[in-house]
PDB file of C-alpha atoms in Angstrom:
ATOM      1  CA  MET B   1       0.207   0.111  -0.065  1.00 80.00           C
ATOM      2  CA  THR B   2       1.531   3.303  -1.065  1.00 87.00           C
ATOM      3  CA  ALA B   3       1.262   6.012   1.132  1.00 87.00           C
ATOM      4  CA  ASP B   4      -1.100   7.806  -0.831  1.00 91.00           C
ATOM      5  CA  GLU B   5      -3.629   4.930  -0.921  1.00 92.00           C
ATOM      6  CA  LEU B   6      -3.256   4.450   3.043  1.00 93.00           C
ATOM      7  CA  ALA B   7      -4.017   8.614   3.205  1.00 93.00           C
ATOM      8  CA  ALA B   8      -7.567   7.313   1.205  1.00 94.00           C
ATOM      9  CA  SER B   9      -7.729   4.525   3.645  1.00 94.00           C
ATOM     10  CA  VAL B  10      -7.427   6.431   6.667  1.00 95.00           C
ATOM     11  CA  ARG B  11      -9.782   9.351   5.011  1.00 94.00           C
ATOM     12  CA  ALA B  12     -12.539   7.004   4.269  1.00 93.00           C
ATOM     13  CA  ALA B  13     -12.062   4.910   8.215  1.00 93.00           C
ATOM     14  CA  LEU B  14     -12.731   8.386   9.460  1.00 94.00           C
ATOM     15  CA  ALA B  15     -15.351   9.886   7.095  1.00 92.00           C
ATOM     16  CA  GLY B  16     -18.465  10.859   9.471  1.00 90.00           C
ATOM     17  CA  VAL B  17     -16.212  10.101  12.645  1.00 91.00           C
ATOM     18  CA  GLY B  18     -15.971  14.090  13.327  1.00 87.00           C
ATOM     19  CA  ASP B  19     -14.255  17.304  12.363  1.00 88.00           C
ATOM     20  CA  ILE B  20     -11.378  15.661  10.660  1.00 93.00           C
ATOM     21  CA  ARG B  21      -8.140  18.077   9.306  1.00 94.00           C
ATOM     22  CA  GLU B  22      -5.435  16.981   7.382  1.00 95.00           C
ATOM     23  CA  VAL B  23      -2.046  18.570   8.275  1.00 94.00           C
ATOM     24  CA  LYS B  24       1.105  17.761   6.889  1.00 93.00           C
ATOM     25  CA  MET B  25       3.447  16.223   8.998  1.00 87.00           C
ATOM     26  CA  PHE B  26       5.984  13.163  10.099  1.00 75.00           C
ATOM     27  CA  GLY B  27       6.677  13.192   6.398  1.00 83.00           C
ATOM     28  CA  GLY B  28       3.219  12.250   5.626  1.00 90.00           C
ATOM     29  CA  LEU B  29      -0.266  13.365   6.094  1.00 95.00           C
ATOM     30  CA  GLY B  30      -1.339  13.971   9.480  1.00 95.00           C
ATOM     31  CA  PHE B  31      -5.102  13.624  10.770  1.00 96.00           C
ATOM     32  CA  MET B  32      -6.893  15.631  13.399  1.00 95.00           C
ATOM     33  CA  LEU B  33      -9.704  14.742  15.358  1.00 94.00           C
ATOM     34  CA  ASN B  34     -11.369  17.761  16.975  1.00 92.00           C
ATOM     35  CA  GLY B  35      -7.789  19.708  16.471  1.00 92.00           C
ATOM     36  CA  ASN B  36      -5.961  16.753  18.342  1.00 94.00           C
ATOM     37  CA  MET B  37      -3.819  14.345  16.561  1.00 94.00           C
ATOM     38  CA  ILE B  38      -5.326  11.153  15.612  1.00 96.00           C
ATOM     39  CA  ALA B  39      -3.263   9.238  13.247  1.00 96.00           C
ATOM     40  CA  ALA B  40      -0.754  10.184  10.185  1.00 96.00           C
ATOM     41  CA  ALA B  41       0.143   7.752   6.984  1.00 95.00           C
ATOM     42  CA  SER B  42       3.773   8.122   4.909  1.00 93.00           C
ATOM     43  CA  ARG B  43       5.760   5.791   3.335  1.00 92.00           C
ATOM     44  CA  ARG B  44       7.057   3.991   6.898  1.00 91.00           C
ATOM     45  CA  GLY B  45       3.551   3.002   7.876  1.00 94.00           C
ATOM     46  CA  LEU B  46       0.806   4.518  10.354  1.00 95.00           C
ATOM     47  CA  LEU B  47       1.242   6.469  13.152  1.00 95.00           C
ATOM     48  CA  VAL B  48      -1.822   5.721  15.283  1.00 96.00           C
ATOM     49  CA  ARG B  49      -2.492   7.921  19.041  1.00 96.00           C
ATOM     50  CA  VAL B  50      -3.546   4.846  20.952  1.00 95.00           C
ATOM     51  CA  GLY B  51      -3.407   6.284  24.637  1.00 94.00           C
ATOM     52  CA  LYS B  52      -0.748   5.322  27.260  1.00 94.00           C
ATOM     53  CA  ASP B  53      -3.308   3.128  28.334  1.00 93.00           C
ATOM     54  CA  ARG B  54      -3.719   1.143  25.337  1.00 92.00           C
ATOM     55  CA  GLN B  55      -0.244   0.952  23.879  1.00 93.00           C
ATOM     56  CA  HIS B  56       1.028  -2.214  25.453  1.00 93.00           C
ATOM     57  CA  GLU B  57      -1.906  -4.080  24.042  1.00 93.00           C
ATOM     58  CA  ALA B  58      -1.640  -2.159  20.705  1.00 93.00           C
ATOM     59  CA  LEU B  59       2.228  -2.915  20.818  1.00 94.00           C
ATOM     60  CA  ALA B  60       1.288  -6.789  21.498  1.00 94.00           C
ATOM     61  CA  GLU B  61      -0.368  -6.825  17.637  1.00 92.00           C
ATOM     62  CA  PRO B  62       1.811  -7.853  14.872  1.00 91.00           C
ATOM     63  CA  GLY B  63       3.408  -5.120  12.582  1.00 93.00           C
ATOM     64  CA  ALA B  64       3.337  -2.389  15.801  1.00 95.00           C
ATOM     65  CA  ARG B  65       5.903  -0.991  17.260  1.00 94.00           C
ATOM     66  CA  PRO B  66       7.371   2.127  19.130  1.00 93.00           C
ATOM     67  CA  MET B  67       6.598   5.040  17.716  1.00 91.00           C
ATOM     68  CA  GLU B  68      10.404   7.414  18.410  1.00 86.00           C
ATOM     69  CA  MET B  69      11.024  10.551  17.940  1.00 84.00           C
ATOM     70  CA  ARG B  70      15.287  11.422  18.169  1.00 87.00           C
ATOM     71  CA  GLY B  71      16.054   8.833  19.701  1.00 88.00           C
ATOM     72  CA  ARG B  72      12.778   8.742  22.305  1.00 91.00           C
ATOM     73  CA  VAL B  73       9.804   6.346  22.635  1.00 88.00           C
ATOM     74  CA  MET B  74       6.610   8.716  22.659  1.00 91.00           C
ATOM     75  CA  GLU B  75       4.515   7.277  24.865  1.00 92.00           C
ATOM     76  CA  GLY B  76       0.636   6.663  23.198  1.00 94.00           C
ATOM     77  CA  TYR B  77       1.704   6.642  19.878  1.00 95.00           C
ATOM     78  CA  ILE B  78       2.188   3.375  18.143  1.00 95.00           C
ATOM     79  CA  TYR B  79       3.958   2.814  14.393  1.00 94.00           C
ATOM     80  CA  VAL B  80       2.094   0.076  12.334  1.00 95.00           C
ATOM     81  CA  ASP B  81       4.146  -1.125   9.486  1.00 94.00           C
ATOM     82  CA  PRO B  82       3.175  -1.190   6.002  1.00 93.00           C
ATOM     83  CA  PRO B  83       2.964  -4.993   5.544  1.00 92.00           C
ATOM     84  CA  ALA B  84       0.107  -5.783   8.601  1.00 92.00           C
ATOM     85  CA  LEU B  85      -1.765  -2.368   6.831  1.00 92.00           C
ATOM     86  CA  THR B  86      -3.944  -4.926   4.352  1.00 82.00           C
ATOM     87  CA  GLY B  87      -7.840  -5.092   3.700  1.00 73.00           C
ATOM     88  CA  GLU B  88      -9.758  -3.676   7.096  1.00 87.00           C
ATOM     89  CA  ALA B  89      -6.730  -3.370   8.906  1.00 91.00           C
ATOM     90  CA  VAL B  90      -6.455  -0.056   9.197  1.00 94.00           C
ATOM     91  CA  GLY B  91      -9.871   0.792  10.051  1.00 92.00           C
ATOM     92  CA  ARG B  92      -9.198  -1.653  12.871  1.00 92.00           C
ATOM     93  CA  TRP B  93      -6.352   0.374  13.854  1.00 93.00           C
ATOM     94  CA  LEU B  94      -8.145   3.225  14.101  1.00 94.00           C
ATOM     95  CA  ARG B  95     -11.111   1.914  16.170  1.00 93.00           C
ATOM     96  CA  PRO B  96      -8.874   2.684  19.375  1.00 93.00           C
ATOM     97  CA  ALA B  97      -7.621   5.699  18.532  1.00 95.00           C
ATOM     98  CA  ILE B  98     -10.616   7.293  17.685  1.00 95.00           C
ATOM     99  CA  ALA B  99     -12.140   6.217  21.285  1.00 94.00           C
ATOM    100  CA  PHE B 100      -8.832   7.531  22.921  1.00 95.00           C
ATOM    101  CA  VAL B 101      -9.274  10.816  21.158  1.00 95.00           C
ATOM    102  CA  GLN B 102     -12.798  11.239  21.496  1.00 94.00           C
ATOM    103  CA  THR B 103     -11.918  11.714  25.238  1.00 93.00           C
ATOM    104  CA  LEU B 104      -9.542  14.402  24.798  1.00 92.00           C
ATOM    105  CA  PRO B 105     -11.077  18.364  24.897  1.00 91.00           C
ATOM    106  CA  PRO B 106     -10.800  19.758  21.513  1.00 89.00           C
ATOM    107  CA  LYS B 107      -8.069  22.182  20.372  1.00 83.00           C
ATOM    108  CA  LEU B 108      -8.782  25.434  18.284  1.00 73.00           C
ATOM    109  CA  PRO B 109      -6.220  25.588  14.987  1.00 64.00           C
ATOM    110  CA  GLY B 110      -2.791  26.661  16.423  1.00 63.00           C
ATOM    111  CA  GLN B 111      -3.621  25.838  19.624  1.00 58.00           C
ATOM    112  CA  LYS B 112      -0.718  24.315  22.034  1.00 63.00           C
ATOM    113  CA  PRO B 113      -1.107  22.730  24.905  1.00 58.00           C
ATOM    114  CA  PRO B 114      -0.292  23.595  28.097  1.00 58.00           C
ATOM    115  CA  GLN B 115       3.153  23.817  29.747  1.00 57.00           C
ATOM    116  CA  THR B 116       3.928  20.425  31.952  1.00 56.00           C
ATOM    117  CA  LYS B 117       7.011  21.400  33.036  1.00 56.00           C
ATOM    118  CA  GLY B 118       8.305  23.464  35.652  1.00 52.00           C
ATOM    119  CA  LYS B 119      10.950  26.531  34.595  1.00 47.00           C
ATOM    120  CA  ARG B 120      14.296  25.270  36.234  1.00 45.00           C
ATOM    121  CA  GLU B 121      15.833  27.906  38.326  1.00 42.00           C
TER     122      GLU B 121
END
């Protein structure tokens, strides 16, 4: 499945879910649900936001691996390798992501998340 075909599958799986916006990111196309990232499609596969509570369960599935950025594992996100993305797999991978992201408060475009780290003195 090419990156364009994967993006089309994600688009179809997210149809009617809510306010979906597409944004270029991570060398592919990111999908935002109510302003929160839910998934991204690229030649590397499908990035899925499953949440910290479901990450271990998701990583147990064939084709799933942790999402790493600059050598650091990003909690709550997983990558699904392209060979595992056949048939209805995209929709199956997106179901837990939809359930998780729908629990998050909506964000306006350009709105930054609140700072959670204190300043060093």
